[in-house]
Coordinates of C-alpha atoms in Angstrom, one line a residue:
Chain A
M1 CA -34.0 -22.7 -30.1
L2 CA -35.7 -23.6 -26.9
F3 CA -34.7 -22.4 -23.5
N4 CA -32.5 -19.5 -24.7
N5 CA -30.5 -19.1 -21.5
L6 CA -30.3 -22.7 -20.5
D7 CA -27.4 -23.5 -22.8
Q8 CA -25.3 -21.0 -20.7
L9 CA -25.7 -23.5 -17.9
Y10 CA -25.6 -26.8 -19.7
R11 CA -22.6 -26.2 -22.0
S12 CA -21.7 -29.1 -24.2
V13 CA -18.5 -29.7 -22.3
I14 CA -20.6 -30.2 -19.2
M15 CA -22.9 -32.6 -20.9
D16 CA -19.9 -34.4 -22.3
H17 CA -18.5 -35.1 -18.8
Y18 CA -22.0 -36.1 -17.6
K19 CA -22.4 -38.7 -20.4
K20 CA -18.8 -39.8 -20.6
P21 CA -17.5 -39.5 -17.0
R22 CA -13.7 -39.4 -16.6
N23 CA -11.9 -41.2 -13.7
K24 CA -14.9 -43.1 -12.5
G25 CA -14.2 -45.8 -9.9
E26 CA -12.6 -46.4 -6.6
L27 CA -9.0 -46.6 -5.3
E28 CA -7.8 -49.0 -2.7
G29 CA -4.4 -49.4 -1.2
N30 CA -2.0 -48.0 1.4
H31 CA -1.9 -44.4 0.2
C32 CA -5.6 -44.2 -0.6
V33 CA -8.4 -42.4 1.2
T34 CA -12.0 -42.6 0.3
V35 CA -14.9 -40.4 1.5
N36 CA -18.6 -40.1 0.9
M37 CA -20.7 -37.0 0.7
N38 CA -24.4 -36.4 0.2
N39 CA -26.5 -33.5 -0.6
P40 CA -29.4 -34.4 1.7
S41 CA -31.7 -31.8 0.3
C42 CA -31.7 -33.4 -3.1
G43 CA -30.1 -36.8 -2.8
D44 CA -27.0 -36.3 -4.9
K45 CA -24.2 -38.7 -3.8
I46 CA -20.5 -38.5 -4.4
Q47 CA -17.7 -40.8 -3.3
V48 CA -14.1 -39.6 -3.9
S49 CA -10.9 -41.6 -3.6
L50 CA -7.5 -40.0 -3.5
E51 CA -4.2 -41.7 -3.7
I52 CA -1.6 -39.5 -2.0
E53 CA 2.2 -39.7 -2.3
D54 CA 4.7 -37.2 -1.2
N55 CA 2.1 -34.5 -0.6
K56 CA 0.7 -35.0 -4.0
V57 CA -2.6 -36.5 -5.3
V58 CA -1.2 -39.0 -7.8
N59 CA -4.5 -40.5 -8.6
V60 CA -8.2 -39.7 -8.1
K61 CA -11.4 -41.5 -8.8
Y62 CA -15.1 -40.8 -8.1
L63 CA -18.4 -42.6 -8.0
G64 CA -21.8 -41.0 -7.6
S65 CA -25.3 -40.4 -8.8
G66 CA -27.1 -37.2 -9.3
C67 CA -27.8 -34.4 -11.7
A68 CA -25.7 -33.3 -14.7
I69 CA -24.2 -30.4 -12.7
S70 CA -23.0 -32.5 -9.7
Q71 CA -21.7 -35.4 -11.7
S72 CA -20.0 -33.4 -14.5
S73 CA -18.4 -31.3 -11.8
A74 CA -17.0 -34.4 -10.2
S75 CA -15.6 -35.6 -13.4
M76 CA -14.0 -32.3 -14.2
M77 CA -12.7 -32.0 -10.7
T78 CA -10.8 -35.3 -11.1
E79 CA -9.1 -34.0 -14.2
A80 CA -8.3 -30.7 -12.6
I81 CA -6.6 -32.0 -9.4
K82 CA -4.8 -35.2 -10.6
G83 CA -1.1 -34.9 -10.1
L84 CA -1.2 -31.7 -8.1
E85 CA 0.3 -30.9 -4.7
I86 CA -2.2 -30.7 -1.8
D87 CA -1.6 -26.9 -1.3
K88 CA -2.5 -26.3 -4.9
I89 CA -5.6 -28.4 -4.6
H90 CA -6.8 -26.3 -1.7
Q91 CA -6.4 -23.2 -3.8
L92 CA -8.3 -24.8 -6.7
T93 CA -11.3 -25.9 -4.5
F94 CA -11.5 -22.4 -3.0
D95 CA -11.2 -20.8 -6.4
F96 CA -13.9 -23.1 -7.9
S97 CA -16.3 -22.4 -5.0
E98 CA -15.8 -18.6 -5.5
M99 CA -16.3 -18.9 -9.2
V100 CA -19.6 -20.8 -9.0
Q101 CA -20.9 -18.3 -6.4
G102 CA -20.2 -15.5 -8.9
R103 CA -17.4 -14.0 -6.8
E104 CA -14.1 -12.7 -8.1
H105 CA -11.6 -15.5 -8.3
N106 CA -8.0 -16.1 -9.3
D107 CA -7.9 -16.4 -13.1
D108 CA -4.3 -17.7 -12.9
L109 CA -5.4 -21.0 -11.6
D110 CA -6.2 -23.7 -14.1
L111 CA -9.6 -25.3 -13.4
G112 CA -9.6 -26.9 -16.8
D113 CA -13.0 -27.9 -18.1
A114 CA -14.5 -27.0 -14.8
E115 CA -14.3 -23.4 -15.9
A116 CA -17.4 -24.2 -17.9
L117 CA -19.4 -24.4 -14.7
H118 CA -19.2 -20.6 -14.1
G119 CA -22.7 -20.3 -15.4
V120 CA -24.0 -22.0 -12.3
S121 CA -23.6 -18.7 -10.5
Q122 CA -26.8 -17.5 -12.3
Y123 CA -28.7 -20.5 -10.7
P124 CA -28.3 -20.1 -6.9
A125 CA -30.3 -23.3 -6.3
R126 CA -27.7 -25.3 -8.2
I127 CA -24.5 -24.0 -6.6
K128 CA -24.6 -26.9 -4.0
C129 CA -24.7 -29.4 -6.9
A130 CA -21.6 -28.0 -8.4
T131 CA -19.6 -27.8 -5.2
L132 CA -20.4 -31.2 -3.8
A133 CA -17.4 -33.1 -5.4
W134 CA -15.0 -30.3 -4.5
K135 CA -16.2 -30.4 -0.8
A136 CA -15.7 -34.1 -0.9
V137 CA -12.1 -33.6 -2.0
E138 CA -11.5 -31.2 0.9
K139 CA -13.1 -33.8 3.3
A140 CA -10.8 -36.5 1.8
L141 CA -7.7 -34.3 2.3
R142 CA -8.8 -33.7 6.0
E143 CA -9.1 -37.5 6.4
A144 CA -5.7 -38.1 4.9
D145 CA -4.3 -35.5 7.2
K146 CA -5.8 -37.2 10.3
E147 CA -4.6 -40.5 9.1
K148 CA -1.1 -39.1 8.7
S149 CA -1.0 -37.6 12.2
R150 CA -2.1 -41.0 13.6
Q151 CA 0.8 -42.8 12.1
Chain B
M1 CA -65.7 -23.3 -10.7
D2 CA -64.5 -20.0 -12.2
I3 CA -60.8 -20.5 -12.1
Q4 CA -60.0 -17.1 -13.6
S5 CA -61.9 -15.3 -10.9
I6 CA -60.4 -17.5 -8.2
R7 CA -56.9 -16.7 -9.5
Q8 CA -57.6 -13.0 -8.9
D9 CA -57.7 -13.7 -5.2
F10 CA -54.0 -14.9 -5.3
P11 CA -51.7 -11.9 -5.9
I12 CA -48.6 -14.1 -6.2
L13 CA -50.0 -15.8 -9.3
K14 CA -50.1 -12.6 -11.3
Q15 CA -46.3 -12.4 -11.8
Q16 CA -43.8 -13.4 -14.4
V17 CA -40.8 -15.6 -13.5
N18 CA -37.8 -15.7 -15.9
G19 CA -39.8 -13.9 -18.5
H20 CA -42.8 -16.3 -18.4
N21 CA -46.1 -16.3 -16.6
L22 CA -45.6 -18.1 -13.3
V23 CA -47.0 -21.7 -13.4
Y24 CA -46.9 -22.7 -9.7
L25 CA -47.1 -26.5 -9.5
D26 CA -45.4 -27.1 -6.1
N27 CA -48.5 -27.0 -4.0
S28 CA -47.7 -30.2 -2.1
A29 CA -44.7 -28.3 -0.7
T30 CA -46.7 -25.3 0.2
S31 CA -49.8 -23.6 -1.2
Q32 CA -50.2 -19.9 -2.2
K33 CA -52.3 -17.6 0.0
P34 CA -55.4 -15.6 -1.0
V35 CA -55.7 -11.9 -0.2
S36 CA -58.3 -12.7 2.5
V37 CA -55.7 -14.8 4.5
I38 CA -52.9 -12.2 4.1
Q39 CA -55.3 -9.3 5.0
T40 CA -56.6 -11.2 8.1
M41 CA -53.1 -11.5 9.4
V42 CA -52.2 -7.9 8.6
N43 CA -55.3 -6.8 10.4
Y44 CA -54.3 -8.7 13.5
Y45 CA -50.9 -7.1 13.6
E46 CA -52.2 -3.7 12.7
T47 CA -55.3 -3.5 14.9
Y48 CA -55.4 -6.0 17.8
N49 CA -52.0 -7.6 18.2
S50 CA -51.9 -8.9 21.8
N51 CA -51.1 -12.0 23.6
V52 CA -53.9 -14.5 24.2
H53 CA -55.4 -15.9 27.5
R54 CA -53.4 -13.4 29.6
G55 CA -54.3 -9.8 29.8
V56 CA -57.8 -8.6 30.6
H57 CA -57.3 -5.5 28.4
T58 CA -59.5 -4.9 25.4
L59 CA -57.0 -6.0 22.6
G60 CA -56.1 -9.1 24.5
T61 CA -59.7 -10.0 24.7
I62 CA -60.3 -9.5 20.9
A63 CA -57.1 -11.5 20.1
T64 CA -58.2 -14.4 22.4
D65 CA -61.7 -14.4 20.9
R66 CA -60.4 -14.5 17.3
Y67 CA -57.8 -17.2 18.2
E68 CA -60.5 -19.4 19.8
E69 CA -63.0 -18.7 17.0
A70 CA -60.4 -20.1 14.6
R71 CA -60.1 -23.2 16.7
E72 CA -63.9 -23.6 16.4
K73 CA -63.7 -23.2 12.6
I74 CA -61.0 -25.9 12.5
R75 CA -63.1 -28.2 14.7
R76 CA -66.0 -27.9 12.3
F77 CA -63.8 -28.2 9.3
I78 CA -62.6 -31.7 10.3
N79 CA -65.8 -32.5 12.3
A80 CA -64.1 -33.1 15.7
S81 CA -66.6 -33.5 18.5
S82 CA -65.1 -30.8 20.8
E83 CA -62.7 -27.9 20.5
K84 CA -60.7 -29.6 23.3
E85 CA -59.5 -32.0 20.7
I86 CA -58.0 -29.3 18.5
I87 CA -54.4 -28.6 19.5
Y88 CA -52.4 -25.8 17.7
T89 CA -48.9 -26.9 16.7
T90 CA -46.3 -25.6 14.3
G91 CA -47.3 -28.1 11.7
T92 CA -47.7 -31.7 10.8
T93 CA -44.2 -32.5 11.9
Q94 CA -44.7 -31.2 15.4
S95 CA -48.1 -32.8 15.6
L96 CA -46.7 -36.3 14.8
N97 CA -43.7 -35.8 17.1
L98 CA -46.1 -34.9 19.9
I99 CA -48.0 -38.1 19.3
A100 CA -44.8 -40.2 19.2
Y101 CA -43.2 -38.7 22.2
G102 CA -46.2 -37.6 24.2
Y103 CA -48.3 -40.7 23.7
G104 CA -46.2 -43.5 22.2
L105 CA -43.0 -43.2 24.4
A106 CA -44.8 -43.9 27.7
R107 CA -46.9 -46.7 26.4
L108 CA -44.7 -48.8 24.2
S109 CA -42.4 -51.5 25.5
E110 CA -40.2 -54.2 24.1
G111 CA -41.9 -56.4 21.5
D112 CA -44.7 -53.9 20.8
E113 CA -45.2 -53.1 17.2
I114 CA -45.6 -49.8 15.4
V115 CA -46.8 -50.3 11.8
I116 CA -46.5 -47.7 9.1
T117 CA -46.3 -47.7 5.3
P118 CA -43.3 -47.5 2.9
M119 CA -44.8 -44.3 1.5
E120 CA -44.6 -42.2 4.7
H121 CA -43.0 -38.7 4.7
H122 CA -40.0 -38.6 7.0
A123 CA -42.2 -36.7 9.5
N124 CA -44.3 -39.9 9.9
L125 CA -41.3 -42.1 9.9
I126 CA -38.4 -40.8 11.9
P127 CA -40.4 -40.0 15.1
W128 CA -41.5 -43.7 15.1
Q129 CA -37.9 -44.9 14.4
Q130 CA -36.7 -42.9 17.4
V131 CA -39.5 -44.0 19.7
A132 CA -38.9 -47.6 18.7
K133 CA -35.2 -47.3 19.5
K134 CA -36.0 -45.8 22.9
T135 CA -38.6 -48.4 23.9
G136 CA -37.5 -51.6 22.2
A137 CA -40.7 -51.6 20.1
V138 CA -40.5 -52.9 16.6
L139 CA -41.2 -50.7 13.5
R140 CA -42.9 -52.7 10.8
Y141 CA -44.2 -51.8 7.4
F142 CA -47.4 -52.7 5.5
P143 CA -46.4 -54.2 2.1
M144 CA -47.0 -51.8 -0.8
E145 CA -48.2 -53.0 -4.2
A146 CA -46.2 -52.2 -7.4
D147 CA -48.6 -49.3 -8.3
G148 CA -48.0 -47.7 -4.9
T149 CA -51.3 -48.7 -3.2
L150 CA -52.0 -50.8 -0.1
D151 CA -53.9 -54.1 -0.3
L152 CA -56.3 -54.3 2.7
A153 CA -56.0 -58.1 2.9
K154 CA -52.3 -57.6 3.4
V155 CA -52.9 -54.8 5.9
R156 CA -55.1 -57.2 7.8
K157 CA -52.3 -59.8 7.9
T158 CA -49.6 -57.3 9.0
I159 CA -51.5 -56.0 12.1
T160 CA -51.1 -58.4 15.0
N161 CA -52.2 -58.3 18.7
Q162 CA -48.7 -56.9 19.4
T163 CA -49.5 -53.9 17.2
K164 CA -50.0 -50.8 19.5
I165 CA -49.8 -48.0 17.0
V166 CA -50.7 -47.8 13.3
S167 CA -49.7 -44.6 11.5
V168 CA -50.6 -44.0 7.9
T169 CA -50.6 -41.1 5.5
E170 CA -54.0 -40.4 4.0
V171 CA -52.5 -39.2 0.8
S172 CA -48.9 -39.9 -0.3
N173 CA -46.9 -36.8 -1.0
V174 CA -44.9 -38.6 -3.7
L175 CA -47.4 -41.0 -5.4
G176 CA -50.7 -39.3 -4.8
T177 CA -52.1 -42.6 -3.5
V178 CA -55.2 -42.1 -1.4
N179 CA -55.0 -44.7 1.3
P180 CA -58.1 -46.4 2.8
V181 CA -57.4 -45.0 6.3
K182 CA -61.0 -45.6 7.5
E183 CA -60.7 -49.3 6.8
I184 CA -57.2 -49.5 8.2
A185 CA -58.4 -47.8 11.4
K186 CA -61.1 -50.4 11.8
I187 CA -58.6 -53.2 11.5
A188 CA -56.2 -51.5 13.9
H189 CA -59.0 -51.0 16.5
E190 CA -60.0 -54.7 16.2
H191 CA -56.5 -55.5 17.5
G192 CA -56.5 -52.9 20.2
A193 CA -54.1 -50.6 18.4
I194 CA -54.5 -46.8 18.0
M195 CA -54.8 -45.2 14.5
V196 CA -52.7 -42.2 13.6
V197 CA -53.4 -40.4 10.3
D198 CA -51.0 -38.0 8.6
G199 CA -53.5 -35.6 6.9
A200 CA -50.9 -33.1 5.6
Q201 CA -51.7 -33.9 1.9
S202 CA -55.4 -34.8 2.3
T203 CA -56.9 -32.0 4.4
P204 CA -56.2 -29.3 1.8
H205 CA -57.9 -31.3 -1.0
M206 CA -60.9 -33.2 0.3
T207 CA -63.5 -33.3 3.0
V208 CA -62.0 -34.7 6.2
D209 CA -64.3 -36.1 8.9
V210 CA -62.2 -37.4 11.8
Q211 CA -65.2 -39.0 13.5
D212 CA -66.2 -40.9 10.4
L213 CA -62.5 -42.0 9.9
D214 CA -62.5 -43.0 13.6
A215 CA -58.9 -41.7 13.7
D216 CA -57.5 -41.6 17.2
F217 CA -55.0 -38.9 16.1
F218 CA -55.0 -36.8 13.0
A219 CA -52.2 -34.3 12.0
F220 CA -52.1 -31.6 9.3
S221 CA -50.5 -28.3 8.4
G222 CA -52.0 -24.8 7.7
H223 CA -49.6 -23.8 5.0
K224 CA -50.5 -26.4 2.5
M225 CA -54.2 -25.3 2.7
L226 CA -53.9 -21.5 2.0
G227 CA -52.8 -20.7 5.6
P228 CA -49.5 -19.4 6.8
T229 CA -46.4 -21.5 7.7
G230 CA -45.7 -22.2 11.3
I231 CA -49.3 -23.3 12.2
G232 CA -50.7 -26.8 12.2
I233 CA -53.1 -29.0 14.1
L234 CA -52.9 -32.0 16.2
Y235 CA -56.3 -33.6 16.5
G236 CA -56.8 -36.3 19.1
K237 CA -59.8 -38.0 20.7
Q238 CA -60.2 -36.4 24.0
E239 CA -59.5 -39.6 26.0
F240 CA -56.1 -39.9 24.3
L241 CA -55.2 -36.2 24.7
E242 CA -56.2 -36.4 28.4
A243 CA -53.9 -39.4 28.8
M244 CA -50.9 -37.6 27.2
E245 CA -48.2 -36.0 29.3
P246 CA -47.2 -32.6 27.8
V247 CA -43.9 -32.9 25.9
E248 CA -43.4 -29.1 26.3
T249 CA -44.1 -27.3 29.5
G250 CA -44.0 -23.6 30.5
G251 CA -46.3 -20.7 30.1
E252 CA -50.0 -20.9 29.3
M253 CA -50.3 -24.7 29.8
I254 CA -50.5 -24.7 33.6
D255 CA -53.2 -24.8 36.2
E256 CA -51.1 -24.2 39.3
V257 CA -47.4 -24.0 39.8
G258 CA -45.5 -24.5 43.1
F259 CA -41.8 -24.5 43.9
Q260 CA -41.5 -28.2 43.3
S261 CA -44.3 -29.2 41.0
A262 CA -47.1 -28.0 38.8
T263 CA -50.5 -29.1 37.5
W264 CA -51.7 -28.8 34.0
A265 CA -54.4 -26.7 32.4
E266 CA -57.4 -28.3 30.8
L267 CA -57.4 -29.3 27.1
P268 CA -56.5 -28.0 24.7
W269 CA -54.2 -25.6 26.5
K270 CA -52.4 -28.3 28.4
L271 CA -50.6 -29.2 25.2
E272 CA -49.9 -25.6 24.0
A273 CA -47.0 -24.3 26.0
G274 CA -45.7 -20.8 25.4
T275 CA -47.1 -17.9 23.3
P276 CA -48.7 -19.5 20.2
H277 CA -48.6 -18.4 16.6
I278 CA -51.7 -16.2 17.1
A279 CA -51.7 -14.6 13.6
G280 CA -51.1 -18.0 12.1
A281 CA -54.1 -19.5 13.9
I282 CA -56.3 -16.7 12.9
G283 CA -54.9 -16.8 9.3
L284 CA -55.7 -20.6 9.2
G285 CA -59.3 -19.7 10.2
A286 CA -59.5 -17.3 7.3
A287 CA -58.0 -20.0 5.0
I288 CA -60.8 -22.4 6.1
D289 CA -63.4 -19.7 5.4
Y290 CA -62.0 -19.3 1.9
L291 CA -61.9 -23.1 1.2
Q292 CA -65.5 -23.5 2.4
S293 CA -66.7 -20.6 0.3
I294 CA -65.7 -22.7 -2.7
G295 CA -66.5 -26.1 -1.1
M296 CA -64.2 -29.0 -0.5
D297 CA -66.3 -31.3 -2.8
A298 CA -66.0 -28.8 -5.6
I299 CA -62.3 -28.5 -5.0
Q300 CA -61.8 -32.2 -5.0
H301 CA -63.9 -32.7 -8.2
Y302 CA -62.0 -30.0 -10.1
E303 CA -58.6 -31.3 -9.0
E304 CA -59.5 -34.8 -10.1
Q305 CA -60.3 -33.3 -13.5
I306 CA -57.0 -31.4 -14.0
T307 CA -55.0 -34.3 -12.5
A308 CA -56.6 -36.7 -15.0
K309 CA -55.8 -34.4 -17.8
A310 CA -52.2 -34.0 -16.6
Y311 CA -51.9 -37.8 -16.2
D312 CA -53.2 -38.4 -19.7
M313 CA -51.0 -35.8 -21.3
L314 CA -47.8 -36.8 -19.5
S315 CA -48.3 -40.6 -20.0
E316 CA -48.4 -39.9 -23.7
I317 CA -44.9 -38.4 -23.8
E318 CA -42.4 -41.1 -24.8
G319 CA -39.6 -41.6 -22.3
V320 CA -41.6 -40.2 -19.4
T321 CA -42.2 -42.6 -16.5
L322 CA -45.1 -41.8 -14.1
Y323 CA -45.1 -43.2 -10.5
G324 CA -48.1 -44.2 -8.5
P325 CA -51.6 -45.4 -9.2
S326 CA -53.8 -43.9 -12.0
E327 CA -56.4 -43.0 -9.4
R328 CA -54.8 -40.4 -7.3
S329 CA -54.9 -37.1 -5.5
G330 CA -53.7 -34.0 -7.3
L331 CA -50.0 -34.6 -7.9
I332 CA -47.8 -36.5 -10.3
S333 CA -44.3 -37.7 -9.8
F334 CA -42.4 -38.5 -12.9
N335 CA -39.0 -38.9 -14.5
I336 CA -37.7 -38.2 -18.0
E337 CA -35.4 -40.9 -19.2
G338 CA -31.8 -39.9 -19.2
V339 CA -32.4 -36.5 -17.5
H340 CA -31.9 -36.0 -13.8
P341 CA -34.9 -34.5 -11.9
H342 CA -32.9 -31.4 -10.9
D343 CA -32.0 -30.7 -14.5
V344 CA -35.7 -31.1 -15.4
S345 CA -36.6 -28.7 -12.6
T346 CA -34.1 -26.1 -13.7
A347 CA -35.3 -26.3 -17.3
L348 CA -38.9 -26.0 -16.3
D349 CA -38.1 -23.1 -14.0
S350 CA -36.5 -21.2 -16.9
E351 CA -40.0 -21.4 -18.5
G352 CA -41.6 -20.1 -15.3
I353 CA -42.9 -23.5 -14.2
A354 CA -42.2 -24.3 -10.5
V355 CA -42.0 -28.0 -9.7
R356 CA -40.2 -29.9 -7.0
A357 CA -37.3 -32.3 -7.7
G358 CA -35.7 -34.6 -5.2
H359 CA -36.6 -37.4 -2.8
H360 CA -39.6 -35.5 -1.3
C361 CA -38.6 -36.4 2.2
A362 CA -39.4 -40.0 1.4
Q363 CA -36.1 -41.7 0.9
P364 CA -37.3 -45.3 1.8
L365 CA -40.1 -44.9 -0.8
M366 CA -37.5 -43.9 -3.4
S367 CA -35.7 -47.1 -2.9
C368 CA -39.0 -49.0 -3.4
L369 CA -39.5 -47.1 -6.7
K370 CA -35.9 -48.0 -7.6
C371 CA -35.0 -44.4 -8.3
E372 CA -33.1 -41.7 -6.3
S373 CA -35.4 -38.9 -7.0
T374 CA -38.4 -37.7 -9.0
V375 CA -39.8 -34.6 -10.4
R376 CA -43.2 -33.8 -8.8
A377 CA -45.9 -31.5 -10.2
S378 CA -48.6 -30.9 -7.6
F379 CA -51.8 -29.0 -8.2
Y380 CA -54.3 -27.0 -6.3
F381 CA -57.7 -25.7 -7.3
Y382 CA -56.3 -22.4 -8.6
N383 CA -54.3 -24.2 -11.3
S384 CA -55.8 -23.9 -14.8
E385 CA -56.0 -26.3 -17.6
D386 CA -53.7 -24.0 -19.5
E387 CA -51.1 -24.5 -16.8
I388 CA -51.4 -28.3 -17.2
E389 CA -50.7 -27.8 -20.9
A390 CA -47.8 -25.6 -20.2
L391 CA -46.3 -28.4 -18.0
A392 CA -46.7 -31.0 -20.7
K393 CA -45.2 -28.6 -23.3
G394 CA -42.3 -27.8 -20.9
I395 CA -41.6 -31.5 -20.4
K396 CA -41.5 -32.1 -24.1
E397 CA -39.1 -29.2 -24.6
T398 CA -36.9 -30.3 -21.7
K399 CA -36.6 -33.8 -23.3
E400 CA -35.7 -32.2 -26.6
F401 CA -33.2 -29.8 -25.1
F402 CA -31.3 -32.5 -23.2
G403 CA -31.6 -34.7 -26.3
H404 CA -29.8 -32.1 -28.4
V405 CA -27.0 -31.1 -26.1
V406 CA -25.8 -34.6 -25.6

């Protein structure tokens, strides 16, 4: 077996999300907000669309290009947050960020497949790849909040 | 060239990374430093650390002498006609910004043209974008051939009598293309334009003669040629440097200061405000000594050899795309089909092989290449043929690994 430790990072569930992305696309409509985020140091790009109703993210889609870590993380993120209340999503994004940085995190929260990205903590240069989509969600929620206060 | 004995001079190369011998192939980002450079800088801090051009005390005098001796070494290294033409900066980026803001800004007006290539590093692109915006000048590009080279006939057609500044990298940091800057300078001068050359990727690897090139300005960095970070050079023909207004003012660059106004010191100090990177300048001098002890022609010849070997080995691997011309300086940008450059880089790193992955500060070029990023392996004269083989093996294994896990 080549690259003994490498399969701890590139687990098969991660490569599966990379090759067969879930919830890829864009959402348009009254209750939708779309944001873009780049990782300027490496050129990864993510667009996240959220559809929010009654304080809940009822639908989520993403578009993007980049490495296996950033794109699989986006795909996993969409599955993890769909249908959740906004407060819960904030907890998850915080929890995910703590996990990939190798810090103690709340095991009670369900990150779904995204749990597989915990190996990223061993690769400090790749943490930004993993967190990009989750930061985009936070940005989208801030945008939605601003939008709401304008109305 | 005795590579094994040369490698002994570079302490950092003797280590293991992730359980493998370090194979350092990120030299276009920054080179490693020989003991002589490190020791020269330690010696400055340990024995004669003082400010330059100020105190009359003994250590200050030694520091000033060494600092100015380094300038003279640099002058000879690029064959400038006077040490007045050698300005210490923090690196190529600052040098190019000084040209854009200190020379270009005051001389460009609406309708004037600045012409660059699509393969410029952001450092030779954004300063011109900014100056164009401020002055109303137009930023234009030479067309680039599919193999990443420039066609001189097209260069000739692009430069017009409105062209005031032509700025071109001598070696592309992504493609390895060696641009015909001497010929381009000639065309620029025929139209009354000035010629700026970004020498960041050429100066470490080949003989540079600024008078032969007839460059009006030439910029390069110390850290890519065995020197420390934070030191670089702005070369300019004396008449152009004289005409420049200092972008930065303050200590050391003055002749006389009154309550309301000041006059400037002579060149080169006029353009060097504040306490400089003294250890850096002296370290760069030691780097030049080291390079010259091997010889720039020998370095260039050896690098051509290992680059050709790498090019041949990599182009034989199925599913690997190489970017840029076959004749090139010592670097290769490539992609493995279906594997993102960052993932390639992480895989190679786990084998101790350090390469760069990303857009290499050349986003417009990436759009020309129709990709978002590449992996780049860049060589220096201390890289061995074994290391080239390790790279080729690592790429094959990476391809296999990501082929399996899918």
